[in-house]
Short mmCIF file of C-alpha atoms and ligand atoms in Angstrom, two decimals:
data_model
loop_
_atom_site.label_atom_id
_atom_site.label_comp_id
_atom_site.label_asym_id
_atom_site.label_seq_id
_atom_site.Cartn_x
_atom_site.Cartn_y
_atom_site.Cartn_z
CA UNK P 1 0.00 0.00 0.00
CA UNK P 2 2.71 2.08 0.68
CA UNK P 3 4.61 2.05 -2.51
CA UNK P 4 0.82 2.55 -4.27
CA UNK P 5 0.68 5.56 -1.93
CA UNK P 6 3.95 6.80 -3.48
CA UNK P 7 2.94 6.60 -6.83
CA UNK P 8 -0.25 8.63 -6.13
CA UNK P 9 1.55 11.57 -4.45
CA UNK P 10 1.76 15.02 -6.75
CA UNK P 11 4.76 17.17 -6.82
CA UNK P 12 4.37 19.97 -4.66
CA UNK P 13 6.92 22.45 -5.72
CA UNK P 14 6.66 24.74 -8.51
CA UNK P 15 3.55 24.72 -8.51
CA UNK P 16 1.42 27.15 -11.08
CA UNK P 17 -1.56 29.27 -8.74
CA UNK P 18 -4.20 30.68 -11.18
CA UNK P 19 -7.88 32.08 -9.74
CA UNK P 20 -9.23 29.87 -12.64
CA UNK P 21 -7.74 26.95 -10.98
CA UNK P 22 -11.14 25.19 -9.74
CA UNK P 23 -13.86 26.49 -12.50
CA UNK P 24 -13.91 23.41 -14.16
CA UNK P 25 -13.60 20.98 -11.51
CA UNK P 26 -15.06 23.04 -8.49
CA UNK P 27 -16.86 26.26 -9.96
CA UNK P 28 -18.67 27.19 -6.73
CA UNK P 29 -16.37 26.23 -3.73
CA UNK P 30 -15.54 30.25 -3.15
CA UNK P 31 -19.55 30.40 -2.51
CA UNK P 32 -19.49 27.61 -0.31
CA UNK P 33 -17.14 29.08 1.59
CA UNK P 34 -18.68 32.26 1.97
CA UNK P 35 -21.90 30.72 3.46
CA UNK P 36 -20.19 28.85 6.11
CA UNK P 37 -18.16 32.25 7.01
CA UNK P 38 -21.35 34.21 6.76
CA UNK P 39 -23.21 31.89 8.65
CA UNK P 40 -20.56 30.99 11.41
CA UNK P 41 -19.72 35.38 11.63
CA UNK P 42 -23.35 35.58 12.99
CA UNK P 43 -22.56 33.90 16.25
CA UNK P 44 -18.55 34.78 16.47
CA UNK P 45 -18.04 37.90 14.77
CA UNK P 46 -14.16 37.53 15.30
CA UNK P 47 -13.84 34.13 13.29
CA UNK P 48 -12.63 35.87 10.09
CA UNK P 49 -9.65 37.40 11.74
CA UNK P 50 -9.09 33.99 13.28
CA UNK P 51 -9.43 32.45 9.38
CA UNK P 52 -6.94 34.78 8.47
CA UNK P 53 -4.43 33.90 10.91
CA UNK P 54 -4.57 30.73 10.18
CA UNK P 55 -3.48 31.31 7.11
CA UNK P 56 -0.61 33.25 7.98
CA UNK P 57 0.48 31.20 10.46
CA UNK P 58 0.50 28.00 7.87
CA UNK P 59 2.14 30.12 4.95
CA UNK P 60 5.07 30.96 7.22
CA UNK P 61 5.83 27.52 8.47
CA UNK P 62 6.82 25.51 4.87
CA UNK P 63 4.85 27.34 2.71
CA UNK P 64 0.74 27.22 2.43
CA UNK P 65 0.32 23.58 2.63
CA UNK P 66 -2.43 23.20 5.17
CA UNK P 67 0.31 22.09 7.70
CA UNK P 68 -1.32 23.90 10.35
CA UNK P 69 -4.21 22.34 10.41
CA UNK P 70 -3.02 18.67 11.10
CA UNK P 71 -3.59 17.23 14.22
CA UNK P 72 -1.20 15.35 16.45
CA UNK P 73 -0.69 11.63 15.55
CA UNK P 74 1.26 8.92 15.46
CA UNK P 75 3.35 10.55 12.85
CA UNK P 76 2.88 14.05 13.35
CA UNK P 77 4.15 16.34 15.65
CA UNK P 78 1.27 19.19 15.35
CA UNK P 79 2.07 22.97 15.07
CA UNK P 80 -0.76 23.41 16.56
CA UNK P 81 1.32 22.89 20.07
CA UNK P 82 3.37 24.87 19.23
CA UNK P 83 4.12 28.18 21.19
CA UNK P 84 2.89 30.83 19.13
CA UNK P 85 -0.19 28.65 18.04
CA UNK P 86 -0.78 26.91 21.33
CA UNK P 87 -4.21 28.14 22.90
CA UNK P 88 -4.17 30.92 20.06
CA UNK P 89 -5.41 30.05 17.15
CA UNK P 90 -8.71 29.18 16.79
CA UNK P 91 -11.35 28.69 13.66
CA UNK P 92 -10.57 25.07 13.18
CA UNK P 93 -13.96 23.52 13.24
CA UNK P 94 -15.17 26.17 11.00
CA UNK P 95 -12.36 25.03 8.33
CA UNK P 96 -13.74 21.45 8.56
CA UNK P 97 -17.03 22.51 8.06
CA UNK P 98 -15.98 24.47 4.74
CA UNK P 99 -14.07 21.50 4.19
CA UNK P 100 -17.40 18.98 4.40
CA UNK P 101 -19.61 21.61 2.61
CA UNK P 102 -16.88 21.18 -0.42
CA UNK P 103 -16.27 17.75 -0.17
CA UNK P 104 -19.93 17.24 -0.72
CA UNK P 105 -19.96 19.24 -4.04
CA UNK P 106 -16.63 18.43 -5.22
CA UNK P 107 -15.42 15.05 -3.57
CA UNK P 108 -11.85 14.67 -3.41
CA UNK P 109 -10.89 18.52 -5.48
CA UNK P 110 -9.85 21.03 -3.56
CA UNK P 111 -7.07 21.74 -1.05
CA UNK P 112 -7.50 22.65 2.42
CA UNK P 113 -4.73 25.46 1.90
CA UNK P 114 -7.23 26.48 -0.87
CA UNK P 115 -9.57 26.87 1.56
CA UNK P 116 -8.02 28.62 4.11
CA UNK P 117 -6.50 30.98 1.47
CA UNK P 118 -10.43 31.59 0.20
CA UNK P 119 -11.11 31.77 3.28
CA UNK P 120 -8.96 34.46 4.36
CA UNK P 121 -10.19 36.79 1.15
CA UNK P 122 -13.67 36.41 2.09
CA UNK P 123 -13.18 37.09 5.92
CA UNK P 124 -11.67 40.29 4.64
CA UNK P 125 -14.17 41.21 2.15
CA UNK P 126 -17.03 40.04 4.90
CA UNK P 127 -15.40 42.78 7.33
CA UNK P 128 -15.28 45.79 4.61
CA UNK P 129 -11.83 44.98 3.27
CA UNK P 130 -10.64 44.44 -0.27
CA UNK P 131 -11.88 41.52 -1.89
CA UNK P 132 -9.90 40.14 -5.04
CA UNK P 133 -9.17 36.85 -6.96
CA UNK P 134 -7.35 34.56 -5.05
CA UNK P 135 -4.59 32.26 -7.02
CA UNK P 136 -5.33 28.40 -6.61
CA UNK P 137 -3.79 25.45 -6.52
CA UNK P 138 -2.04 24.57 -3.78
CA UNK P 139 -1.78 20.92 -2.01
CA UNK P 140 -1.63 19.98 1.27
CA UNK P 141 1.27 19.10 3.11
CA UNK P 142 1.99 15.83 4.44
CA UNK P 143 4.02 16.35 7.23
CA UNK P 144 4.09 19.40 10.11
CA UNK P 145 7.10 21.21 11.43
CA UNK P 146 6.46 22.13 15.19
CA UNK P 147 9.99 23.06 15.40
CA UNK P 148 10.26 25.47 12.19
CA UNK P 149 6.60 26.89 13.65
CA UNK P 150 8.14 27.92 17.30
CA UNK P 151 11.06 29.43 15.19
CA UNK P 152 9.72 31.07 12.64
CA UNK P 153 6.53 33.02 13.48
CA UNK P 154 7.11 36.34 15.07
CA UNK P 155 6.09 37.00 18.86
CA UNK P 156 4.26 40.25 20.08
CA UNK P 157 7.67 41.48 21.19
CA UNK P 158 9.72 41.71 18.29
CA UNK P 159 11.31 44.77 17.08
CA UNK P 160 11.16 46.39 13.57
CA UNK P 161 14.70 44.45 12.46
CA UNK P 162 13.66 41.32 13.77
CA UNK P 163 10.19 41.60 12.55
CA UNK P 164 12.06 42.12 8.53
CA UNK P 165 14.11 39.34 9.55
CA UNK P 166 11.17 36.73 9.81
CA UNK P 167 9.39 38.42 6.86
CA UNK P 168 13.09 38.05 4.84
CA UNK P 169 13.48 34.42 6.29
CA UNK P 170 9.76 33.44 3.77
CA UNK P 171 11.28 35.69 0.88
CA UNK P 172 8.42 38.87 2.06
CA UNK P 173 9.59 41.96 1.76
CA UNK P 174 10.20 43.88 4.82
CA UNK P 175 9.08 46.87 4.14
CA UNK P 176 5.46 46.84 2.61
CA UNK P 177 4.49 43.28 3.14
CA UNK P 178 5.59 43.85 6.57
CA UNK P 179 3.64 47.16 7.01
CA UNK P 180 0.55 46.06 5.01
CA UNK P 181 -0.10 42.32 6.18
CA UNK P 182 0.20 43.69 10.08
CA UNK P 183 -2.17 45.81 8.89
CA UNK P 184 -4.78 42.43 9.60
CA UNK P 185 -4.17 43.83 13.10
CA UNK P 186 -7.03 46.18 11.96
CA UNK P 187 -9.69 43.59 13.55
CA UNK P 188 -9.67 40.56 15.86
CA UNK P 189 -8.66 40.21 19.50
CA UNK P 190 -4.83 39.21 21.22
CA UNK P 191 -4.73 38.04 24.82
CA UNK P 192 -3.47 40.19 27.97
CA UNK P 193 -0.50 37.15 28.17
CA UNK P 194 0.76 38.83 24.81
CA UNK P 195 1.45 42.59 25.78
CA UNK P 196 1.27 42.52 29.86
CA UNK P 197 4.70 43.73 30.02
CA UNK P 198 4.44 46.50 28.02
CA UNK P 199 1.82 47.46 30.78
CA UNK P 200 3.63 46.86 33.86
CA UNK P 201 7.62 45.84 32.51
CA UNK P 202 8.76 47.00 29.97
CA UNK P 203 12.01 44.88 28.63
CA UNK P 204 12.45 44.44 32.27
CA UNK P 205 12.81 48.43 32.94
CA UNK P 206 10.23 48.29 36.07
CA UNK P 207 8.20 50.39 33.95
CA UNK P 208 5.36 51.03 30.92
CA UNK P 209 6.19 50.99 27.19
CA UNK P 210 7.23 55.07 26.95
CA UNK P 211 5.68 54.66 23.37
CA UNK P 212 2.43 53.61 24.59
CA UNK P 213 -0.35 56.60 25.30
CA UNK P 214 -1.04 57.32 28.51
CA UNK P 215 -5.01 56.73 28.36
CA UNK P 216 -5.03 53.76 26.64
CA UNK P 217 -2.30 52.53 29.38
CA UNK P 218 -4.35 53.22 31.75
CA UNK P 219 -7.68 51.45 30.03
CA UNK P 220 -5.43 48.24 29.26
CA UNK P 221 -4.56 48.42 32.80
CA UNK P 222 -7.72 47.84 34.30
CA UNK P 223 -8.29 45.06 31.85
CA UNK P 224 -5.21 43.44 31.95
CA UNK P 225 -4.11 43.67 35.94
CA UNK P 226 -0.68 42.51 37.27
CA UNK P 227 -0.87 38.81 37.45
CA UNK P 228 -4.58 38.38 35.97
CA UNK P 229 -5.98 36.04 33.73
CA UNK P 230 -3.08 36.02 31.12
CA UNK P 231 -6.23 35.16 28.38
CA UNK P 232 -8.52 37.94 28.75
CA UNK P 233 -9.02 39.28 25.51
CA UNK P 234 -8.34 42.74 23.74
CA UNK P 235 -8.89 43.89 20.56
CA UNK P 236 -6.00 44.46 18.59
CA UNK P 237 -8.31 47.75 16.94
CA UNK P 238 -9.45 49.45 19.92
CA UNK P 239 -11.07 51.85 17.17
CA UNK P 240 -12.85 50.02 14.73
CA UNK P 241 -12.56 46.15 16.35
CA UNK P 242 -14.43 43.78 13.85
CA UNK P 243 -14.21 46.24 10.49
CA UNK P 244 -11.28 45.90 8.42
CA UNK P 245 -10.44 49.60 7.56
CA UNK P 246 -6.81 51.40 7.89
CA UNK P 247 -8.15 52.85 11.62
CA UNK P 248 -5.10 50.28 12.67
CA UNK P 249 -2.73 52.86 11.59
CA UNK P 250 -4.14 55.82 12.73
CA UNK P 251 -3.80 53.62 15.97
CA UNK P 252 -0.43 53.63 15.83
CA UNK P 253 -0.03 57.78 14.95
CA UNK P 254 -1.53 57.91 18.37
CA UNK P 255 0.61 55.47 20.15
CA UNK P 256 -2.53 53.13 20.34
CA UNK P 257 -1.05 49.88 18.74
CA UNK P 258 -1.99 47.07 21.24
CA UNK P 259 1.65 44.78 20.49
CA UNK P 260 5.14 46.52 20.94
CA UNK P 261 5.16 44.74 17.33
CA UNK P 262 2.34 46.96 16.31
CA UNK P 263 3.95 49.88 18.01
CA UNK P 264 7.12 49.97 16.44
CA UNK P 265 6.57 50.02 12.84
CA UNK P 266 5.56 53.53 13.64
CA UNK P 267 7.68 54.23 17.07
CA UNK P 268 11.16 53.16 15.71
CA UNK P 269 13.08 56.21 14.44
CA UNK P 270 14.71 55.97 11.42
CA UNK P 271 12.72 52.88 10.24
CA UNK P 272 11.46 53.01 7.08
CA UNK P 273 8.12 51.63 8.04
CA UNK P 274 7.38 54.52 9.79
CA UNK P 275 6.08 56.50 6.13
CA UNK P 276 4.21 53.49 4.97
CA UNK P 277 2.67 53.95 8.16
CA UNK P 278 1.66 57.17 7.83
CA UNK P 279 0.68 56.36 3.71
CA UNK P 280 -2.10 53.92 4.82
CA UNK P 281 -3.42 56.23 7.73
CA UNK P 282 -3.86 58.85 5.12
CA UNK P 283 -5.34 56.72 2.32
CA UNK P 284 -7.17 53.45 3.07
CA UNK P 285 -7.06 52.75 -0.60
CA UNK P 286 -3.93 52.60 -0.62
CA UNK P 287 -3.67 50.30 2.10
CA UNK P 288 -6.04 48.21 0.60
CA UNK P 289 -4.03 48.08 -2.97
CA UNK P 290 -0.90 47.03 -0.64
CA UNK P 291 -2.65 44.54 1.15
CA UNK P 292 -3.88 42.69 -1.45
CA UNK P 293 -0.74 42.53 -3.33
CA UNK P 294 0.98 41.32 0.09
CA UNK P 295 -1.79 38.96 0.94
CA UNK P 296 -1.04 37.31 -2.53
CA UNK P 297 2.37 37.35 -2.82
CA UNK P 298 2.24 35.68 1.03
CA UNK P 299 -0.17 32.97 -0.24
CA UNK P 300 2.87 31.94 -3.26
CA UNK P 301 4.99 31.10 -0.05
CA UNK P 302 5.68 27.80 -1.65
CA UNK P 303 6.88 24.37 0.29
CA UNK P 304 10.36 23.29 -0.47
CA UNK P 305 11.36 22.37 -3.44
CA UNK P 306 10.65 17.86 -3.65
CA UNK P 307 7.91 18.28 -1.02
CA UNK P 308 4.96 16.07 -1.99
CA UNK P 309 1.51 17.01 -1.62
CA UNK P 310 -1.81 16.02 -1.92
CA UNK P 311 -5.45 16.67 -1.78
CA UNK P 312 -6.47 15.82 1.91
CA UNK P 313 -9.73 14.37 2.94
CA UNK P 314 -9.65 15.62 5.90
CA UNK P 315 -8.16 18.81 6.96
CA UNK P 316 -6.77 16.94 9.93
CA UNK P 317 -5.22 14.01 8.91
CA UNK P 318 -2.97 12.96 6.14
CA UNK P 319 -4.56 11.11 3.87
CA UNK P 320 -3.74 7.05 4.37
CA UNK P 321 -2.79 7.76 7.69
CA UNK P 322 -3.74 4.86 10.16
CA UNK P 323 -6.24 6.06 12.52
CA UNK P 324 -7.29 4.56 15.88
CA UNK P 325 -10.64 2.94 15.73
CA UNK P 326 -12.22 4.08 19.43
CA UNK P 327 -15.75 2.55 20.37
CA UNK P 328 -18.07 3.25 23.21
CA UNK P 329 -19.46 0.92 25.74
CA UNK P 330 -23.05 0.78 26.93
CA UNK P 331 -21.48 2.10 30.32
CA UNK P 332 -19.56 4.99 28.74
CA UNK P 333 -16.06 3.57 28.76
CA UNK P 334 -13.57 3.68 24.90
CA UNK P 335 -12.13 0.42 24.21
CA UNK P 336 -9.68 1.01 21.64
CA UNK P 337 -9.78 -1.86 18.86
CA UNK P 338 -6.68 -1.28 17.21
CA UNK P 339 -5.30 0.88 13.64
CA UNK P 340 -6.87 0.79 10.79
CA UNK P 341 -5.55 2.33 7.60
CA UNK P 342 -8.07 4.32 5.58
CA UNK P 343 -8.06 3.78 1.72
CA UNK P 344 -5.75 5.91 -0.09
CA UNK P 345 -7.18 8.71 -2.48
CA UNK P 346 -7.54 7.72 -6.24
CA UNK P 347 -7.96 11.04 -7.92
CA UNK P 348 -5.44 11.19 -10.19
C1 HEM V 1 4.14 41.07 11.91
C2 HEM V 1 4.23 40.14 12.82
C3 HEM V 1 3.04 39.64 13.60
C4 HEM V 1 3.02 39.42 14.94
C5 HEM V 1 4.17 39.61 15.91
C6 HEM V 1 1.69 38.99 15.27
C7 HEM V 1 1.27 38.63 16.54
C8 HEM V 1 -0.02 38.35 16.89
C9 HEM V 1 -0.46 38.04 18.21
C10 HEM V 1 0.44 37.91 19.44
C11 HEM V 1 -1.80 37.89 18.18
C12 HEM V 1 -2.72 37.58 19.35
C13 HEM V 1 -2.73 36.08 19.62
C14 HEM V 1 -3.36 35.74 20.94
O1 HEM V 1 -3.32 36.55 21.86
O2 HEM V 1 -3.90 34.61 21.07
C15 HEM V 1 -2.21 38.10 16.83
C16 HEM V 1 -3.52 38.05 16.39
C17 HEM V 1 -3.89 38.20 15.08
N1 HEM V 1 -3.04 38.31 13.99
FE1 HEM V 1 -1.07 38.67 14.07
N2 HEM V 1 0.94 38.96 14.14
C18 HEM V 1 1.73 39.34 13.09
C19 HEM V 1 1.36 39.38 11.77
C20 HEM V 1 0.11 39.05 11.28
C21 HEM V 1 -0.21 38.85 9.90
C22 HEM V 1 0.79 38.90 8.75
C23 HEM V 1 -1.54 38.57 9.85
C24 HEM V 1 -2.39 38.27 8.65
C25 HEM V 1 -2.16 38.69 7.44
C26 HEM V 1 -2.05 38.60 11.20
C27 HEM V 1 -3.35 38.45 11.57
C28 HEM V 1 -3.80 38.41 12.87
C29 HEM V 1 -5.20 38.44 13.24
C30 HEM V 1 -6.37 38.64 12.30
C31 HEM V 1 -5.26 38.28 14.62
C32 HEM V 1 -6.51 38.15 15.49
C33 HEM V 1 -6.92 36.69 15.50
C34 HEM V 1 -8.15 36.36 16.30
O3 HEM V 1 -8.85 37.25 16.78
O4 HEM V 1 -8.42 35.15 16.47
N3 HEM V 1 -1.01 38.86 12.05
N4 HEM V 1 -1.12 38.37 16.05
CA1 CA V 2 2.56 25.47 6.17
CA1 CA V 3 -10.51 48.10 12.24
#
């Protein structure tokens, strides 16, 4: 079965994107989509941001292959455990649903990076944002890198050069990708664990972040006290928290970015991220023109070159992976029976 397996594996690298990728063989999977977001926005109006996340946080780590969203098995060692993902990022359910929905029109078809990468365009378009046509064709990993995730996705804390550094690292560029993508910042919510210290600490000075205004010190304070609950949650907008709009930025001309990482695009003299800054404050089209671009050249973050891909079943599990057969007792109890290895896809 193995060696079959082999043989049915596509070549992952070099891979050709095109919006047009799906008309023939999945015309209506962006609607689909958009009726689970629409649907699922009605009772968490903060899942698109989460959507979007997602996606960044998979593109980074080996390219947008879906590796995010496996889940810990025999032979995987999940990112989701890993520290910057780890009781963070959420929307997973949502992306199986999508994933079900699509299955059901077009069995065996389309990626689940596809889908997080639609996914992400519509949560943006849903919130106000940009909407534009999203390349396709991209195949799902079939391993995870918890390692390369802890490493290579930028904490809250980072400064300007370390923040180009991680953007250089996936081949962004660090000045308007940079700029632009935090720009997502514009709506969804971070946790009081991410910027207590700028509160209280300060890069162990004893004292606040000097770039953060005094007001909205004091109003973080009271949510956020010394040694609370590390997961209360803020919004990363305090302006405009669930519309995507360049109200971020202004933000930030007020020393109201919630992350030093926000912050300092704006706060580190002599930066050069300081004037795109102050561009897409001034003009949200502009933002939105840069945002777009960013968003796709971020979603060609390719695997490395020989990694094999496929089109997963399941979002969670590789495809032919063995999976534990669990059953329930009358009285409650799992029994587990043993592995059984699920048939291996035949669509090519
Ligand atoms: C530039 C470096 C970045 C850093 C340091 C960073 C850091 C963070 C942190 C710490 C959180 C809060 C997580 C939590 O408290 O659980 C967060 C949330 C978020 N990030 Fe970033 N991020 C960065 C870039 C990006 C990019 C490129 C995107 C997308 C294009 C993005 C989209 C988001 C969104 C939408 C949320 C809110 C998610 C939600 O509400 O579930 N971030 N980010
Ligand atoms: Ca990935
Ligand atoms: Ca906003």
């Amino acid at each position: 079965a193995s060696l079959m397996g082999m043989a049915l594996f596509l070549s992952c690298n070099a891979q050709q994107l095109a919006p047009t990728f799906y008309s023939p063989t999945c015309p209506s999977v962006t609607n689909i989509i958009r009726q689970v977001l629409v649907n699922a926005s009605a009772t968490d109006p903060r899942i698109g941001a989460s959507l979007i996340r997602l996606h960044f946080h998979d593109c980074f780590v080996n390219g947008c292959d879906a590796s995010v969203l496996l889940d810990n098995s025999a032979t995987i060692l999940s990112e989701k455990q890993a520290l910057p993902n780890n009781n963070s990022l959420r929307g997973f359910e949502v992306i199986d649903l999508m994933k079900s929905r699509v299955e059901a029109s077009c069995p065996g078809v389309v990626s689940c990076a596809d889908i997080l990468t639609i996914a992400s365009e519509e949560s943006v378009a849903l919130a106000g944002g940009p909407s534009w046509a999203v390349p396709l064709g991209r195949l799902d990993s079939l391993t995870a890198n918890r390692s390369l995730a802890n490493s290579a996705l930028p904490p809250p804390f980072f400064t300007v050069p370390q923040l180009k550094a991680a953007f250089a690292a996936v081949g962004l560029n660090t000045t308007v990708d940079l700029v632009a993508l935090s720009g997502a910042h514009t709506f969804g919510r971070a946790q009081c664990g991410g910027f207590v210290d700028r509160l209280y600490n300060f890069s162990g000075s004893g004292n606040p972040d000097p770039t953060l205004n005094a007001t909205y010190l004091q109003t973080l304070r009271q949510l956020c006290p010394r040694n609370g609950n590390a997961s209360v949650l803020a919004n990363l907008d305090r302006a405009t928290p669930n519309a995507f709009d360049s109200r971020y930025f202004s933000n930030l001309q007020t020393r109201e970015g919630l992350l030093q990482s926000d912050q300092e695009l704006f706060s580190t003299a002599g930066e050069d991220t300081v004037a795109i800054v102050n561009r897409f404050s001034a003009n949200q089209t502009a933002f939105f023109q840069s945002f777009v671009a960013s968003m796709i050249r971020m979603g060609n973050i390719a695997p490395p070159p020989g990694s094999r891909g496929e089109i997963r079943r399941n979002c969670r599990v590789v495809n032919g992976a063995s999976t534990l057969i669990t059953t329930t007792a009358t009285d409650g109890s799992e029994s587990d029976l043993g592995y059984e290895t699920t048939p291996l896809a035949s669509s090519i």
